[in-house]
Amino acid sequence: MKQKETIMAKEYVVAILGATGAVGHRMIEQLAASSIPVKQVKLLASARSAGKQMQFRDQMLTVEETTPASFEGVDLVLSSAGGATSKRFLPEAVKRGAVCVDNTSYFRMDPTVPLVVPEVNPEALAHHQGIIANPNCSTIQMVVALEPIRQAFGLKQVIVSTYQAASGAGQSALNEFKDQAQAYLNGEEMQAEILPTKGDKRHYPLAFNLLPQIDVLEENGYSHEEWKMIHETKKIMFGDMNSPAVKVTATCVRVPVAIGHGESVYFTVEDETATAEQIRAVLAQAPGVVVQDDLANQVYPQPLQAEGKGDTFVGRIRPDYENPGAFNMWIVADNLLKGAALNAVQNAEELVKRGLI
Amino acid sequence: MKQKETIMAKEYVVAILGATGAVGHRMIEQLAASSIPVKQVKLLASARSAGKQMQFRDQMLTVEETTPASFEGVDLVLSSAGGATSKRFLPEAVKRGAVCVDNTSYFRMDPTVPLVVPEVNPEALAHHQGIIANPNCSTIQMVVALEPIRQAFGLKQVIVSTYQAASGAGQSALNEFKDQAQAYLNGEEMQAEILPTKGDKRHYPLAFNLLPQIDVLEENGYSHEEWKMIHETKKIMFGDMNSPAVKVTATCVRVPVAIGHGESVYFTVEDETATAEQIRAVLAQAPGVVVQDDLANQVYPQPLQAEGKGDTFVGRIRPDYENPGAFNMWIVADNLLKGAALNAVQNAEELVKRGLI
């Protein structure tokens, strides 16, 4: 009986759109390590990358140029090729019967598109109409840590300052940053053509510097990354990008780190009797969270230690002694894994588990 | 008449204690550029550095080993050789008639010692008993930006997350950090023997990493750096390290930058009608502050641009749209200049100007 079920289990044709990018590489790895029964993988990218060979498990696959016809027979699309590519191709994939987990920001605020972190709001997957949006990297790691706190103590306000790695801006930004670092150490002038944001008017070196601009700057005074953290958090936690149920503000800063975002998060809870010890205990039981908070042994989250790991690391949890119910904490996660590729694959696993694909 | 006054003006014998360190070097430069009438400079350091030659204006001077007798005939001491050295030698200097501006944390919380940022509380200098404390680097740049806001709108609460450069931990930490960066780029293992804090049990690489520990970690959950930011801010603004007049909390993080601290500061003011535009206008008139806040042209404070400058740069000023009277801003200053050597020399200039030395 068991064997028969296994034999009958559906197997999926999976397309990875943007396979050659920093996140695409990791989507291939995370899919290979996932519980999803994979019949076939198609690697899709722009014409420029077509013909490139990449490995999935023990198979060598050839990257194909993306066209609408690429999605014929595809069950699942994992997409991370930029908003314009998602806009153009995901409706074509949906038309052909595929379900898409999209890592770009393009569909995130569409009220018909669930925005999902599996540890936080997996039930939102049930309402999908072919596209599920993966949240922004800096939002994911924050809500993974805040949701268990919200459930236990109620969450009133969040004030976050981010320390975001170069790889969040893509492989070309990461390469540029490392070239800058070497130039600086050689006493040479640093070249900047990508960071802070590809396509913006001015570019600045990130190496040995801090850039308080991630994504474009908007007329309301916030960067688009800050705006995303505010509204995505509300949508993930309360189903509404403008929900007043929690107040959120953000300052997003790019820092000279390759991989791994840090976040200094100040938050207030409804239960003013909550203690740091209780919060630590709640987080220690929370899915996807590892508490690293042992000051006597100098244990706290660090990007170099988080790189390559799927968990969200939380530490430096301590009360604001002047404000009951208010706390500081420090969160680190691999922005390319939990912040992108892993969360997308986890969403796909939930779709399979819940029979939604 | 004017000429006679100039001729009669007192000239000072100035000792620089810790002359060979990162801050000591800059104290020599800032003293040379100051308005203080200097009769003679004595460069003092540990026995290990004695005999070293260093330049003050057009003179080559020889560094001497510090002994109590070094302070005979000295009028002004600028000190930045570590808390233990200040503890040992500054009382000896005071006993011999000198006035000391101390850049270490040793005397900062002594209620008889003024803790002074000249733009904020120069009047506190009048109460000195021979020692004036220079605040912590991360505190100085924050209060320079917050004091004009406090004066104009009232200040209720401050929540700060810092992005602090390696040089704040001294020249040896800066050297270690640069060696780590080169090792990382070479694909070699990074060595860590100093950071996060000299003398602590465990050491971690700072290059391409973030270390949420500055100074030692205390049993209350805060690092000593965070504790300093909280209590120094209260003492500078309200004369009392435990003043309830403003609530302050801090998260301090060392980032892989050589020179220039960044700070993401969230603050609330009493006047809930205050606007970002009004705050920008107040800061534009404030002493020691340069507003860099032009999003359309991607103008915002950056450490690489602040390095070598004496001002405190403020930008990204914007409201928390969900909380009237609440704002975010981003502050950058050269931690070795305004955060240390320049502030010390400015304190000394004020002492001279006010006839307090």
PDB file of N, CA, C and O in Angstrom, chain A residues 157 161-163 182 201-202 204 209 212-213 220-222 226 234 247-251 264 296-298 300 302 304 316 318-319 321-323 328, chain B residues 161-163 182 201-202 204 209 212-213 220-222 226 234 247-251 264 296-298 300 302-304 316 318-319 321-323 328:
ATOM      1  N   GLN A 157       4.710  47.533  17.694  1.00  0.00           N
ATOM      2  CA  GLN A 157       5.537  48.430  16.882  1.00  0.00           C
ATOM      3  C   GLN A 157       6.875  47.785  16.565  1.00  0.00           C
ATOM      4  O   GLN A 157       7.436  47.059  17.401  1.00  0.00           O
ATOM      5  N   SER A 161      16.603  48.672  11.659  1.00  0.00           N
ATOM      6  CA  SER A 161      17.724  49.208  10.888  1.00  0.00           C
ATOM      7  C   SER A 161      18.459  48.007  10.298  1.00  0.00           C
ATOM      8  O   SER A 161      18.849  47.111  11.041  1.00  0.00           O
ATOM      9  N   THR A 162      18.627  48.001   8.973  1.00  0.00           N
ATOM     10  CA  THR A 162      19.243  46.830   8.344  1.00  0.00           C
ATOM     11  C   THR A 162      20.708  47.064   8.021  1.00  0.00           C
ATOM     12  O   THR A 162      21.168  48.204   7.853  1.00  0.00           O
ATOM     13  N   TYR A 163      21.428  45.958   7.932  1.00  0.00           N
ATOM     14  CA  TYR A 163      22.839  45.905   7.562  1.00  0.00           C
ATOM     15  C   TYR A 163      22.893  44.864   6.448  1.00  0.00           C
ATOM     16  O   TYR A 163      23.075  43.682   6.707  1.00  0.00           O
ATOM     17  N   GLN A 182      39.488  45.041  -3.240  1.00  0.00           N
ATOM     18  CA  GLN A 182      40.886  44.804  -3.618  1.00  0.00           C
ATOM     19  C   GLN A 182      41.555  46.101  -4.053  1.00  0.00           C
ATOM     20  O   GLN A 182      42.706  46.364  -3.699  1.00  0.00           O
ATOM     21  N   LYS A 201      21.062  57.040 -11.071  1.00  0.00           N
ATOM     22  CA  LYS A 201      21.926  58.043 -11.710  1.00  0.00           C
ATOM     23  C   LYS A 201      23.356  58.026 -11.193  1.00  0.00           C
ATOM     24  O   LYS A 201      24.316  58.153 -11.942  1.00  0.00           O
ATOM     25  N   ARG A 202      23.488  57.898  -9.863  1.00  0.00           N
ATOM     26  CA  ARG A 202      24.831  57.995  -9.276  1.00  0.00           C
ATOM     27  C   ARG A 202      25.209  56.673  -8.627  1.00  0.00           C
ATOM     28  O   ARG A 202      24.368  55.947  -8.103  1.00  0.00           O
ATOM     29  N   TYR A 204      28.228  54.704  -6.047  1.00  0.00           N
ATOM     30  CA  TYR A 204      29.240  54.936  -5.020  1.00  0.00           C
ATOM     31  C   TYR A 204      29.886  53.618  -4.653  1.00  0.00           C
ATOM     32  O   TYR A 204      29.236  52.569  -4.704  1.00  0.00           O
ATOM     33  N   ASN A 209      32.732  51.208   3.110  1.00  0.00           N
ATOM     34  CA  ASN A 209      31.791  52.327   3.131  1.00  0.00           C
ATOM     35  C   ASN A 209      30.414  51.808   3.574  1.00  0.00           C
ATOM     36  O   ASN A 209      30.226  50.599   3.762  1.00  0.00           O
ATOM     37  N   PRO A 212      23.363  54.248   2.591  1.00  0.00           N
ATOM     38  CA  PRO A 212      21.993  54.232   3.133  1.00  0.00           C
ATOM     39  C   PRO A 212      20.959  54.372   2.019  1.00  0.00           C
ATOM     40  O   PRO A 212      20.031  55.170   2.128  1.00  0.00           O
ATOM     41  N   GLN A 213      21.169  53.630   0.960  1.00  0.00           N
ATOM     42  CA  GLN A 213      20.196  53.551  -0.132  1.00  0.00           C
ATOM     43  C   GLN A 213      20.159  52.127  -0.645  1.00  0.00           C
ATOM     44  O   GLN A 213      21.170  51.621  -1.156  1.00  0.00           O
ATOM     45  N   ASN A 220       8.511  60.188  -0.781  1.00  0.00           N
ATOM     46  CA  ASN A 220       8.078  60.233   0.625  1.00  0.00           C
ATOM     47  C   ASN A 220       9.262  60.167   1.595  1.00  0.00           C
ATOM     48  O   ASN A 220       9.068  60.148   2.803  1.00  0.00           O
ATOM     49  N   GLY A 221      10.491  60.120   1.059  1.00  0.00           N
ATOM     50  CA  GLY A 221      11.676  60.118   1.911  1.00  0.00           C
ATOM     51  C   GLY A 221      12.227  58.736   2.193  1.00  0.00           C
ATOM     52  O   GLY A 221      13.328  58.607   2.729  1.00  0.00           O
ATOM     53  N   TYR A 222      11.476  57.701   1.852  1.00  0.00           N
ATOM     54  CA  TYR A 222      11.919  56.326   2.094  1.00  0.00           C
ATOM     55  C   TYR A 222      12.518  55.732   0.818  1.00  0.00           C
ATOM     56  O   TYR A 222      12.140  56.109  -0.296  1.00  0.00           O
ATOM     57  N   GLU A 226      12.960  50.130   2.067  1.00  0.00           N
ATOM     58  CA  GLU A 226      12.317  50.451   3.351  1.00  0.00           C
ATOM     59  C   GLU A 226      10.802  50.320   3.222  1.00  0.00           C
ATOM     60  O   GLU A 226      10.127  49.758   4.110  1.00  0.00           O
ATOM     61  N   LYS A 234       3.370  44.001   7.011  1.00  0.00           N
ATOM     62  CA  LYS A 234       1.930  44.107   7.298  1.00  0.00           C
ATOM     63  C   LYS A 234       1.131  43.070   6.512  1.00  0.00           C
ATOM     64  O   LYS A 234       0.229  42.416   7.056  1.00  0.00           O
ATOM     65  N   LYS A 247       2.637  48.756  13.745  1.00  0.00           N
ATOM     66  CA  LYS A 247       3.334  49.901  13.163  1.00  0.00           C
ATOM     67  C   LYS A 247       4.758  49.485  12.825  1.00  0.00           C
ATOM     68  O   LYS A 247       5.425  48.861  13.650  1.00  0.00           O
ATOM     69  N   VAL A 248       5.197  49.834  11.621  1.00  0.00           N
ATOM     70  CA  VAL A 248       6.534  49.422  11.187  1.00  0.00           C
ATOM     71  C   VAL A 248       7.244  50.597  10.540  1.00  0.00           C
ATOM     72  O   VAL A 248       6.653  51.287   9.703  1.00  0.00           O
ATOM     73  N   THR A 249       8.494  50.816  10.905  1.00  0.00           N
ATOM     74  CA  THR A 249       9.324  51.737  10.128  1.00  0.00           C
ATOM     75  C   THR A 249      10.709  51.125   9.960  1.00  0.00           C
ATOM     76  O   THR A 249      11.087  50.225  10.717  1.00  0.00           O
ATOM     77  N   ALA A 250      11.424  51.569   8.927  1.00  0.00           N
ATOM     78  CA  ALA A 250      12.685  50.905   8.562  1.00  0.00           C
ATOM     79  C   ALA A 250      13.698  51.894   8.021  1.00  0.00           C
ATOM     80  O   ALA A 250      13.336  52.876   7.375  1.00  0.00           O
ATOM     81  N   THR A 251      14.969  51.606   8.309  1.00  0.00           N
ATOM     82  CA  THR A 251      16.099  52.274   7.663  1.00  0.00           C
ATOM     83  C   THR A 251      16.983  51.184   7.087  1.00  0.00           C
ATOM     84  O   THR A 251      17.450  50.314   7.831  1.00  0.00           O
ATOM     85  N   SER A 264      19.035  45.191  13.154  1.00  0.00           N
ATOM     86  CA  SER A 264      18.829  45.631  14.527  1.00  0.00           C
ATOM     87  C   SER A 264      17.354  45.992  14.646  1.00  0.00           C
ATOM     88  O   SER A 264      16.891  46.935  14.007  1.00  0.00           O
ATOM     89  N   ALA A 296      27.963  35.599  27.925  1.00  0.00           N
ATOM     90  CA  ALA A 296      29.145  35.178  28.697  1.00  0.00           C
ATOM     91  C   ALA A 296      30.156  34.482  27.798  1.00  0.00           C
ATOM     92  O   ALA A 296      31.364  34.531  28.060  1.00  0.00           O
ATOM     93  N   ASN A 297      29.680  33.842  26.746  1.00  0.00           N
ATOM     94  CA  ASN A 297      30.581  33.173  25.804  1.00  0.00           C
ATOM     95  C   ASN A 297      30.663  33.898  24.456  1.00  0.00           C
ATOM     96  O   ASN A 297      31.089  33.307  23.454  1.00  0.00           O
ATOM     97  N   GLN A 298      30.248  35.165  24.444  1.00  0.00           N
ATOM     98  CA  GLN A 298      30.293  35.986  23.232  1.00  0.00           C
ATOM     99  C   GLN A 298      29.639  35.289  22.037  1.00  0.00           C
ATOM    100  O   GLN A 298      30.187  35.262  20.932  1.00  0.00           O
ATOM    101  N   TYR A 300      26.662  35.352  19.456  1.00  0.00           N
ATOM    102  CA  TYR A 300      25.636  36.222  18.844  1.00  0.00           C
ATOM    103  C   TYR A 300      25.702  36.004  17.333  1.00  0.00           C
ATOM    104  O   TYR A 300      26.720  35.551  16.810  1.00  0.00           O
ATOM    105  N   GLN A 302      26.253  36.273  13.431  1.00  0.00           N
ATOM    106  CA  GLN A 302      27.229  36.935  12.562  1.00  0.00           C
ATOM    107  C   GLN A 302      27.045  36.436  11.127  1.00  0.00           C
ATOM    108  O   GLN A 302      26.892  35.240  10.923  1.00  0.00           O
ATOM    109  N   LEU A 304      29.167  35.869   8.675  1.00  0.00           N
ATOM    110  CA  LEU A 304      30.101  34.838   8.225  1.00  0.00           C
ATOM    111  C   LEU A 304      29.711  33.463   8.754  1.00  0.00           C
ATOM    112  O   LEU A 304      29.991  32.451   8.120  1.00  0.00           O
ATOM    113  N   ARG A 316      21.264  38.893  21.040  1.00  0.00           N
ATOM    114  CA  ARG A 316      21.307  40.234  21.657  1.00  0.00           C
ATOM    115  C   ARG A 316      19.901  40.695  22.084  1.00  0.00           C
ATOM    116  O   ARG A 316      19.564  41.881  21.966  1.00  0.00           O
ATOM    117  N   ARG A 318      17.311  41.927  24.501  1.00  0.00           N
ATOM    118  CA  ARG A 318      17.383  42.624  25.800  1.00  0.00           C
ATOM    119  C   ARG A 318      16.326  43.704  25.863  1.00  0.00           C
ATOM    120  O   ARG A 318      15.951  44.276  24.836  1.00  0.00           O
ATOM    121  N   PRO A 319      15.840  43.969  27.072  1.00  0.00           N
ATOM    122  CA  PRO A 319      14.787  44.966  27.219  1.00  0.00           C
ATOM    123  C   PRO A 319      15.319  46.388  27.073  1.00  0.00           C
ATOM    124  O   PRO A 319      16.494  46.656  27.355  1.00  0.00           O
ATOM    125  N   TYR A 321      15.178  49.192  29.086  1.00  0.00           N
ATOM    126  CA  TYR A 321      14.833  49.289  30.511  1.00  0.00           C
ATOM    127  C   TYR A 321      13.957  50.495  30.849  1.00  0.00           C
ATOM    128  O   TYR A 321      13.365  50.546  31.927  1.00  0.00           O
ATOM    129  N   GLU A 322      13.854  51.440  29.938  1.00  0.00           N
ATOM    130  CA  GLU A 322      13.026  52.623  30.225  1.00  0.00           C
ATOM    131  C   GLU A 322      11.613  52.500  29.664  1.00  0.00           C
ATOM    132  O   GLU A 322      10.798  53.390  29.878  1.00  0.00           O
ATOM    133  N   ASN A 323      11.331  51.432  28.899  1.00  0.00           N
ATOM    134  CA  ASN A 323      10.012  51.283  28.285  1.00  0.00           C
ATOM    135  C   ASN A 323       9.512  49.849  28.454  1.00  0.00           C
ATOM    136  O   ASN A 323       9.948  48.951  27.730  1.00  0.00           O
ATOM    137  N   ASN A 328      15.173  45.187  22.258  1.00  0.00           N
ATOM    138  CA  ASN A 328      16.072  45.182  21.105  1.00  0.00           C
ATOM    139  C   ASN A 328      16.469  43.755  20.797  1.00  0.00           C
ATOM    140  O   ASN A 328      16.634  42.942  21.719  1.00  0.00           O
TER     141      ASN A 328
ATOM    142  N   SER B 161      20.836  52.562  16.310  1.00  0.00           N
ATOM    143  CA  SER B 161      21.614  51.394  15.886  1.00  0.00           C
ATOM    144  C   SER B 161      22.872  51.924  15.219  1.00  0.00           C
ATOM    145  O   SER B 161      22.780  52.732  14.291  1.00  0.00           O
ATOM    146  N   THR B 162      24.034  51.478  15.700  1.00  0.00           N
ATOM    147  CA  THR B 162      25.272  52.032  15.152  1.00  0.00           C
ATOM    148  C   THR B 162      25.918  51.086  14.151  1.00  0.00           C
ATOM    149  O   THR B 162      25.700  49.871  14.177  1.00  0.00           O
ATOM    150  N   TYR B 163      26.715  51.690  13.283  1.00  0.00           N
ATOM    151  CA  TYR B 163      27.507  50.997  12.262  1.00  0.00           C
ATOM    152  C   TYR B 163      28.924  51.557  12.458  1.00  0.00           C
ATOM    153  O   TYR B 163      29.282  52.555  11.843  1.00  0.00           O
ATOM    154  N   GLN B 182      42.336  41.362   3.214  1.00  0.00           N
ATOM    155  CA  GLN B 182      43.206  40.841   2.157  1.00  0.00           C
ATOM    156  C   GLN B 182      43.210  39.310   2.160  1.00  0.00           C
ATOM    157  O   GLN B 182      43.172  38.679   1.098  1.00  0.00           O
ATOM    158  N   LYS B 201      37.589  37.106  25.655  1.00  0.00           N
ATOM    159  CA  LYS B 201      37.956  35.697  25.518  1.00  0.00           C
ATOM    160  C   LYS B 201      38.000  35.226  24.068  1.00  0.00           C
ATOM    161  O   LYS B 201      38.884  34.482  23.673  1.00  0.00           O
ATOM    162  N   ARG B 202      36.992  35.617  23.286  1.00  0.00           N
ATOM    163  CA  ARG B 202      36.889  35.123  21.923  1.00  0.00           C
ATOM    164  C   ARG B 202      37.065  36.258  20.928  1.00  0.00           C
ATOM    165  O   ARG B 202      36.685  37.407  21.197  1.00  0.00           O
ATOM    166  N   TYR B 204      36.737  37.309  16.648  1.00  0.00           N
ATOM    167  CA  TYR B 204      36.106  36.956  15.375  1.00  0.00           C
ATOM    168  C   TYR B 204      36.606  37.903  14.290  1.00  0.00           C
ATOM    169  O   TYR B 204      36.895  39.066  14.568  1.00  0.00           O
ATOM    170  N   ASN B 209      32.092  40.870   7.581  1.00  0.00           N
ATOM    171  CA  ASN B 209      31.280  40.347   8.675  1.00  0.00           C
ATOM    172  C   ASN B 209      30.686  41.520   9.462  1.00  0.00           C
ATOM    173  O   ASN B 209      31.013  42.688   9.210  1.00  0.00           O
ATOM    174  N   PRO B 212      28.139  42.284  16.505  1.00  0.00           N
ATOM    175  CA  PRO B 212      27.260  43.049  17.385  1.00  0.00           C
ATOM    176  C   PRO B 212      27.787  43.090  18.814  1.00  0.00           C
ATOM    177  O   PRO B 212      27.045  42.873  19.769  1.00  0.00           O
ATOM    178  N   GLN B 213      29.073  43.327  18.927  1.00  0.00           N
ATOM    179  CA  GLN B 213      29.706  43.513  20.238  1.00  0.00           C
ATOM    180  C   GLN B 213      30.755  44.602  20.116  1.00  0.00           C
ATOM    181  O   GLN B 213      31.744  44.436  19.387  1.00  0.00           O
ATOM    182  N   ASN B 220      23.522  42.867  32.161  1.00  0.00           N
ATOM    183  CA  ASN B 220      22.188  43.415  31.872  1.00  0.00           C
ATOM    184  C   ASN B 220      21.797  43.213  30.411  1.00  0.00           C
ATOM    185  O   ASN B 220      20.736  43.662  29.985  1.00  0.00           O
ATOM    186  N   GLY B 221      22.660  42.563  29.615  1.00  0.00           N
ATOM    187  CA  GLY B 221      22.335  42.282  28.218  1.00  0.00           C
ATOM    188  C   GLY B 221      22.884  43.292  27.237  1.00  0.00           C
ATOM    189  O   GLY B 221      22.854  43.061  26.028  1.00  0.00           O
ATOM    190  N   TYR B 222      23.383  44.406  27.743  1.00  0.00           N
ATOM    191  CA  TYR B 222      23.929  45.454  26.877  1.00  0.00           C
ATOM    192  C   TYR B 222      25.456  45.331  26.804  1.00  0.00           C
ATOM    193  O   TYR B 222      26.100  44.857  27.745  1.00  0.00           O
ATOM    194  N   GLU B 226      27.027  50.250  24.292  1.00  0.00           N
ATOM    195  CA  GLU B 226      25.603  50.623  24.308  1.00  0.00           C
ATOM    196  C   GLU B 226      25.264  51.369  25.606  1.00  0.00           C
ATOM    197  O   GLU B 226      24.553  52.385  25.594  1.00  0.00           O
ATOM    198  N   LYS B 234      22.496  61.124  28.260  1.00  0.00           N
ATOM    199  CA  LYS B 234      21.742  61.741  29.354  1.00  0.00           C
ATOM    200  C   LYS B 234      22.602  62.757  30.111  1.00  0.00           C
ATOM    201  O   LYS B 234      22.155  63.862  30.438  1.00  0.00           O
ATOM    202  N   LYS B 247      14.529  59.261  27.018  1.00  0.00           N
ATOM    203  CA  LYS B 247      14.736  57.816  27.030  1.00  0.00           C
ATOM    204  C   LYS B 247      15.660  57.451  25.888  1.00  0.00           C
ATOM    205  O   LYS B 247      15.471  57.912  24.757  1.00  0.00           O
ATOM    206  N   VAL B 248      16.660  56.613  26.184  1.00  0.00           N
ATOM    207  CA  VAL B 248      17.645  56.253  25.160  1.00  0.00           C
ATOM    208  C   VAL B 248      17.898  54.758  25.202  1.00  0.00           C
ATOM    209  O   VAL B 248      18.099  54.196  26.292  1.00  0.00           O
ATOM    210  N   THR B 249      17.885  54.110  24.045  1.00  0.00           N
ATOM    211  CA  THR B 249      18.404  52.751  23.982  1.00  0.00           C
ATOM    212  C   THR B 249      19.272  52.623  22.736  1.00  0.00           C
ATOM    213  O   THR B 249      19.149  53.426  21.804  1.00  0.00           O
ATOM    214  N   ALA B 250      20.160  51.617  22.734  1.00  0.00           N
ATOM    215  CA  ALA B 250      21.169  51.534  21.672  1.00  0.00           C
ATOM    216  C   ALA B 250      21.518  50.093  21.360  1.00  0.00           C
ATOM    217  O   ALA B 250      21.510  49.231  22.238  1.00  0.00           O
ATOM    218  N   THR B 251      21.805  49.849  20.089  1.00  0.00           N
ATOM    219  CA  THR B 251      22.422  48.591  19.637  1.00  0.00           C
ATOM    220  C   THR B 251      23.673  48.972  18.861  1.00  0.00           C
ATOM    221  O   THR B 251      23.585  49.711  17.873  1.00  0.00           O
ATOM    222  N   SER B 264      21.914  54.888  12.600  1.00  0.00           N
ATOM    223  CA  SER B 264      20.503  54.982  12.244  1.00  0.00           C
ATOM    224  C   SER B 264      19.770  55.358  13.519  1.00  0.00           C
ATOM    225  O   SER B 264      19.739  54.581  14.477  1.00  0.00           O
ATOM    226  N   ALA B 296      16.712  63.225  -4.518  1.00  0.00           N
ATOM    227  CA  ALA B 296      16.630  63.273  -5.982  1.00  0.00           C
ATOM    228  C   ALA B 296      18.017  63.161  -6.606  1.00  0.00           C
ATOM    229  O   ALA B 296      18.171  62.666  -7.730  1.00  0.00           O
ATOM    230  N   ASN B 297      19.031  63.625  -5.882  1.00  0.00           N
ATOM    231  CA  ASN B 297      20.408  63.532  -6.377  1.00  0.00           C
ATOM    232  C   ASN B 297      21.235  62.508  -5.613  1.00  0.00           C
ATOM    233  O   ASN B 297      22.462  62.536  -5.673  1.00  0.00           O
ATOM    234  N   GLN B 298      20.550  61.610  -4.894  1.00  0.00           N
ATOM    235  CA  GLN B 298      21.219  60.546  -4.135  1.00  0.00           C
ATOM    236  C   GLN B 298      22.318  61.094  -3.223  1.00  0.00           C
ATOM    237  O   GLN B 298      23.426  60.570  -3.185  1.00  0.00           O
ATOM    238  N   TYR B 300      23.459  61.637   0.507  1.00  0.00           N
ATOM    239  CA  TYR B 300      23.258  61.179   1.878  1.00  0.00           C
ATOM    240  C   TYR B 300      24.635  60.912   2.479  1.00  0.00           C
ATOM    241  O   TYR B 300      25.613  60.712   1.750  1.00  0.00           O
ATOM    242  N   GLN B 302      27.973  59.337   3.935  1.00  0.00           N
ATOM    243  CA  GLN B 302      28.721  58.099   3.715  1.00  0.00           C
ATOM    244  C   GLN B 302      30.081  58.210   4.422  1.00  0.00           C
ATOM    245  O   GLN B 302      30.738  59.239   4.309  1.00  0.00           O
ATOM    246  N   PRO B 303      30.536  57.155   5.073  1.00  0.00           N
ATOM    247  CA  PRO B 303      31.836  57.210   5.760  1.00  0.00           C
ATOM    248  C   PRO B 303      32.999  57.614   4.856  1.00  0.00           C
ATOM    249  O   PRO B 303      33.837  58.429   5.259  1.00  0.00           O
ATOM    250  N   LEU B 304      33.071  57.073   3.640  1.00  0.00           N
ATOM    251  CA  LEU B 304      34.212  57.407   2.777  1.00  0.00           C
ATOM    252  C   LEU B 304      34.251  58.903   2.465  1.00  0.00           C
ATOM    253  O   LEU B 304      35.327  59.460   2.252  1.00  0.00           O
ATOM    254  N   ARG B 316      18.841  61.459   5.247  1.00  0.00           N
ATOM    255  CA  ARG B 316      17.733  60.485   5.297  1.00  0.00           C
ATOM    256  C   ARG B 316      16.717  60.840   6.400  1.00  0.00           C
ATOM    257  O   ARG B 316      16.175  59.944   7.054  1.00  0.00           O
ATOM    258  N   ARG B 318      13.330  61.580   7.770  1.00  0.00           N
ATOM    259  CA  ARG B 318      11.957  61.322   7.283  1.00  0.00           C
ATOM    260  C   ARG B 318      11.080  60.885   8.439  1.00  0.00           C
ATOM    261  O   ARG B 318      11.556  60.275   9.394  1.00  0.00           O
ATOM    262  N   PRO B 319       9.784  61.222   8.352  1.00  0.00           N
ATOM    263  CA  PRO B 319       8.875  60.871   9.440  1.00  0.00           C
ATOM    264  C   PRO B 319       8.557  59.390   9.466  1.00  0.00           C
ATOM    265  O   PRO B 319       8.587  58.718   8.428  1.00  0.00           O
ATOM    266  N   TYR B 321       5.567  57.622   9.423  1.00  0.00           N
ATOM    267  CA  TYR B 321       4.222  58.100   9.061  1.00  0.00           C
ATOM    268  C   TYR B 321       3.126  57.547   9.969  1.00  0.00           C
ATOM    269  O   TYR B 321       2.014  58.051   9.972  1.00  0.00           O
ATOM    270  N   GLU B 322       3.450  56.535  10.752  1.00  0.00           N
ATOM    271  CA  GLU B 322       2.419  55.978  11.639  1.00  0.00           C
ATOM    272  C   GLU B 322       2.482  56.546  13.055  1.00  0.00           C
ATOM    273  O   GLU B 322       1.637  56.200  13.875  1.00  0.00           O
ATOM    274  N   ASN B 323       3.501  57.368  13.340  1.00  0.00           N
ATOM    275  CA  ASN B 323       3.650  57.910  14.694  1.00  0.00           C
ATOM    276  C   ASN B 323       3.977  59.396  14.629  1.00  0.00           C
ATOM    277  O   ASN B 323       5.119  59.765  14.357  1.00  0.00           O
ATOM    278  N   ASN B 328      13.052  59.123  11.541  1.00  0.00           N
ATOM    279  CA  ASN B 328      14.305  58.411  11.338  1.00  0.00           C
ATOM    280  C   ASN B 328      15.325  59.369  10.754  1.00  0.00           C
ATOM    281  O   ASN B 328      14.975  60.242   9.956  1.00  0.00           O
TER     282      ASN B 328
END
